[in-house]
Amino acid sequence: MINLFKYFRNRKVGLALGSGGAKGISHISVIEYLESLNIPIHMIAGSSAGAVVGAVYCCGTLKEFKEALLHLEWNDMISLFDPVFPRSGLIEGAKALKFMKQFIPDSVTIDELPIPLSIIATDLYSGMPVVFRSGNLLQAIRASGSIPGIFVPVTYENKVLVDGGISKPLPIDVVKNMGAGYTIAVNLHPTVSNKRIRKLIRTMSKHDTVEEKQVRLEIAKSLSNIRHYELFSTIADKKWFRSVEKWLGRESPKAEKLPNIFEIISQSVDIMEYTNTMLVLKYQKPTVLIQPDLLDLNTLDFFRASDALTGGFQACEKVRGKIIRKIRYWV
């Protein structure tokens, strides 16, 4: 029987790819999964890691990008870091950008891509999201992925831009405004550890409004039964931390008793992005929500591509029925 209703509906599918550092590699599996179901992707909005994967997909080099990540070792990843005197960040980002040029030509602009793409960064001083729909593609993803404290920010039109996940970790509204009739959102911050929940509750101030307190309590309640995760850094993380400490002239035998600077920054950003994502999902409901379980992946664990890809595939399998029923049937 022919479904006449679908011919009178907006059948464009929009993909909202969330921020999350190395967790963002799971976006690749999501895109491949949708392709396997013959679901078209008409437009993409990406924040931070989501912007990177979305840009590579729109350039038609996703397969090559995936292969490069699967062969990336710890030493290879470290070679992409270019430490600078830490005035605005620890890493310049030029080497990482050079790596991306293998998959995104230097001259490509956002508005000439075959698939409409929006890239989100954050204005450091106003706190407002900056949405790129035109301009140089590499510069836009460099701005979108500027994790505060780790990567040096990007200056653009008298603005200082940092990670898009700070202001808009899951750009559902952006892809809807692009004209999507059906939205598939990939949330890389579905949970936080119990330790983080306790810290979140402790931050509740007597000066918070009733609504702010309620949101915090809902976050804690929804995650009260999640399993514990090991959140300590890997041996490789500690080696990198020691080298940075030595470089800064602050090496100390007691340093490893505390979380290293990358852990502190990335976990702080994760908590903030999680809280913001909860608010986004409260008011912006996607047609289908995909949530990879990748809490044990640290922000800079790009050498663990296989784990991230597996997590993305498993998350898609969990909502396969919804994808078919709510998306594929109608498009």
Short mmCIF file of C-alpha atoms in Angstrom, two decimals, residues 103-299:
data_model
loop_
_atom_site.label_atom_id
_atom_site.label_comp_id
_atom_site.label_asym_id
_atom_site.label_seq_id
_atom_site.Cartn_x
_atom_site.Cartn_y
_atom_site.Cartn_z
CA PHE A 103 40.93 14.71 3.92
CA ILE A 104 39.76 18.30 3.50
CA PRO A 105 41.39 20.40 0.75
CA ASP A 106 42.72 23.71 2.04
CA SER A 107 40.67 25.78 -0.39
CA VAL A 108 37.24 24.18 0.24
CA THR A 109 34.53 26.50 1.51
CA ILE A 110 31.46 25.42 3.46
CA ASP A 111 28.94 26.83 1.01
CA GLU A 112 30.32 24.83 -1.92
CA LEU A 113 29.91 21.43 -0.27
CA PRO A 114 27.46 19.01 -1.93
CA ILE A 115 25.67 18.50 1.41
CA PRO A 116 24.64 21.60 3.42
CA LEU A 117 26.78 21.84 6.56
CA SER A 118 26.68 24.08 9.63
CA ILE A 119 29.62 24.23 12.02
CA ILE A 120 29.27 25.58 15.54
CA ALA A 121 31.93 27.41 17.55
CA THR A 122 31.58 29.58 20.67
CA ASP A 123 32.35 33.25 21.15
CA LEU A 124 34.56 33.21 24.25
CA TYR A 125 33.50 36.64 25.50
CA SER A 126 29.77 36.64 24.81
CA GLY A 127 29.28 32.92 25.36
CA MET A 128 27.03 32.79 22.31
CA PRO A 129 27.27 30.14 19.59
CA VAL A 130 28.75 31.15 16.25
CA VAL A 131 27.32 29.15 13.35
CA PHE A 132 29.46 28.86 10.22
CA ARG A 133 27.47 28.30 7.02
CA SER A 134 30.08 29.79 4.72
CA GLY A 135 33.80 30.51 4.72
CA ASN A 136 36.87 28.29 4.78
CA LEU A 137 35.99 24.79 6.00
CA LEU A 138 39.28 24.01 7.74
CA GLN A 139 39.27 27.28 9.65
CA ALA A 140 35.72 26.63 10.81
CA ILE A 141 36.44 23.15 12.17
CA ARG A 142 39.65 24.44 13.79
CA ALA A 143 37.55 27.00 15.68
CA SER A 144 34.82 24.50 16.52
CA GLY A 145 37.31 22.06 18.05
CA SER A 146 39.31 24.53 20.17
CA ILE A 147 38.92 22.87 23.57
CA PRO A 148 39.47 25.66 26.13
CA GLY A 149 42.80 25.39 27.90
CA ILE A 150 44.11 22.71 25.56
CA PHE A 151 44.00 24.29 22.09
CA VAL A 152 44.81 27.92 21.40
CA PRO A 153 41.56 29.77 20.47
CA VAL A 154 40.88 31.06 16.96
CA THR A 155 40.37 34.74 16.16
CA TYR A 156 37.66 35.46 13.62
CA GLU A 157 36.02 38.81 12.78
CA ASN A 158 37.06 40.43 16.07
CA LYS A 159 35.86 37.38 18.00
CA VAL A 160 37.84 34.84 19.99
CA LEU A 161 36.36 31.43 19.23
CA VAL A 162 36.55 28.23 21.26
CA ASP A 163 34.93 24.77 21.20
CA GLY A 164 31.38 24.68 19.88
CA GLY A 165 30.41 22.22 22.59
CA ILE A 166 30.69 24.96 25.20
CA SER A 167 27.58 26.76 23.96
CA LYS A 168 25.85 24.14 21.79
CA PRO A 169 27.03 20.55 22.39
CA LEU A 170 24.15 19.02 20.41
CA PRO A 171 22.99 21.34 17.58
CA ILE A 172 19.49 19.96 17.05
CA ASP A 173 17.94 23.40 16.63
CA VAL A 174 20.56 24.36 14.04
CA VAL A 175 19.80 21.40 11.78
CA LYS A 176 16.06 22.02 12.16
CA ASN A 177 16.56 25.63 11.12
CA MET A 178 18.45 24.36 8.08
CA GLY A 179 15.19 22.78 6.93
CA ALA A 180 15.25 19.23 8.26
CA GLY A 181 11.90 17.50 8.55
CA TYR A 182 13.41 14.53 10.39
CA THR A 183 16.30 14.90 12.80
CA ILE A 184 18.77 12.28 13.96
CA ALA A 185 20.87 13.47 16.90
CA VAL A 186 24.03 11.78 18.17
CA ASN A 187 24.61 12.62 21.83
CA LEU A 188 28.11 11.83 23.10
CA HIS A 189 27.26 12.81 26.68
CA PRO A 190 24.38 10.53 27.69
CA THR A 191 25.78 9.91 31.19
CA VAL A 192 28.40 10.99 33.67
CA SER A 193 29.95 8.99 36.50
CA ASN A 194 28.37 8.76 39.95
CA LYS A 195 31.35 10.75 41.22
CA ARG A 196 30.43 13.54 38.85
CA ILE A 197 26.78 13.39 39.93
CA ARG A 198 27.74 13.97 43.53
CA LYS A 199 29.87 16.94 42.53
CA LEU A 200 27.00 18.28 40.43
CA ILE A 201 24.60 18.14 43.37
CA ARG A 202 27.13 19.75 45.69
CA THR A 203 27.38 22.70 43.32
CA MET A 204 23.71 23.45 43.90
CA SER A 205 23.65 26.86 45.52
CA LYS A 206 21.00 28.28 47.79
CA HIS A 207 20.89 31.13 45.30
CA ASP A 208 19.85 28.83 42.43
CA THR A 209 16.36 29.31 41.10
CA VAL A 210 13.76 26.59 41.63
CA GLU A 211 14.01 25.62 37.96
CA GLU A 212 17.83 25.35 38.12
CA LYS A 213 17.61 23.14 41.20
CA GLN A 214 14.99 20.96 39.52
CA VAL A 215 17.16 20.46 36.44
CA ARG A 216 20.14 19.46 38.58
CA LEU A 217 18.04 17.00 40.56
CA GLU A 218 16.57 15.51 37.38
CA ILE A 219 20.07 14.95 36.05
CA ALA A 220 21.13 13.18 39.23
CA LYS A 221 17.92 11.13 39.45
CA SER A 222 18.09 9.97 35.85
CA LEU A 223 21.60 8.65 36.41
CA SER A 224 21.26 7.23 39.91
CA ASN A 225 21.62 3.63 38.72
CA ILE A 226 24.41 3.92 36.18
CA ARG A 227 27.42 1.71 36.59
CA HIS A 228 30.76 2.95 37.85
CA TYR A 229 33.52 3.69 35.37
CA GLU A 230 37.26 3.92 35.76
CA LEU A 231 38.13 7.53 35.05
CA PHE A 232 41.88 7.50 35.67
CA SER A 233 44.25 8.29 32.83
CA THR A 234 46.11 5.63 30.90
CA ILE A 235 49.84 5.08 31.31
CA ALA A 236 50.29 6.91 28.04
CA ASP A 237 48.36 9.88 29.39
CA LYS A 238 50.71 10.03 32.37
CA LYS A 239 53.79 9.88 30.13
CA TRP A 240 52.48 12.79 28.12
CA PHE A 241 51.62 14.65 31.31
CA ARG A 242 55.12 14.13 32.73
CA SER A 243 56.71 15.42 29.53
CA VAL A 244 54.53 18.54 29.62
CA GLU A 245 55.29 19.09 33.31
CA LYS A 246 59.01 18.78 32.60
CA TRP A 247 58.70 21.15 29.68
CA LEU A 248 56.97 23.68 31.95
CA GLY A 249 59.67 23.25 34.57
CA ARG A 250 57.15 22.10 37.14
CA GLU A 251 57.93 18.42 37.37
CA SER A 252 57.09 17.10 40.84
CA PRO A 253 57.18 13.61 42.41
CA LYS A 254 53.71 14.31 43.79
CA ALA A 255 52.23 15.31 40.45
CA GLU A 256 50.64 11.94 39.64
CA LYS A 257 48.65 11.89 42.88
CA LEU A 258 46.33 14.45 41.33
CA PRO A 259 44.52 14.33 37.96
CA ASN A 260 46.68 15.72 35.18
CA ILE A 261 45.82 18.98 33.47
CA PHE A 262 44.21 17.25 30.48
CA GLU A 263 41.96 15.19 32.76
CA ILE A 264 40.91 18.25 34.71
CA ILE A 265 40.09 20.26 31.59
CA SER A 266 38.39 17.44 29.68
CA GLN A 267 36.32 16.21 32.62
CA SER A 268 35.24 19.75 33.45
CA VAL A 269 34.19 20.29 29.83
CA ASP A 270 32.39 16.91 29.80
CA ILE A 271 30.33 17.82 32.87
CA MET A 272 29.42 21.19 31.40
CA GLU A 273 28.50 19.72 28.02
CA TYR A 274 26.45 16.99 29.67
CA THR A 275 24.44 19.52 31.65
CA ASN A 276 23.89 21.68 28.57
CA THR A 277 22.89 18.65 26.52
CA MET A 278 20.26 17.68 29.09
CA LEU A 279 18.75 21.14 28.71
CA VAL A 280 18.88 20.89 24.91
CA LEU A 281 17.04 17.55 24.93
CA LYS A 282 14.46 18.93 27.35
CA TYR A 283 13.35 21.54 24.82
CA GLN A 284 14.58 20.20 21.47
CA LYS A 285 13.38 16.68 20.74
CA PRO A 286 14.98 14.91 17.76
CA THR A 287 13.09 12.34 15.74
CA VAL A 288 15.65 9.72 16.78
CA LEU A 289 18.30 10.04 19.48
CA ILE A 290 21.46 7.91 19.28
CA GLN A 291 23.63 7.79 22.40
CA PRO A 292 26.93 5.85 22.25
CA ASP A 293 28.15 4.55 25.61
CA LEU A 294 31.72 5.86 25.59
CA LEU A 295 32.25 7.27 29.06
CA ASP A 296 35.52 5.37 29.48
CA LEU A 297 37.01 7.22 26.49
CA ASN A 298 38.99 10.32 27.41
CA THR A 299 38.84 13.47 25.30
#
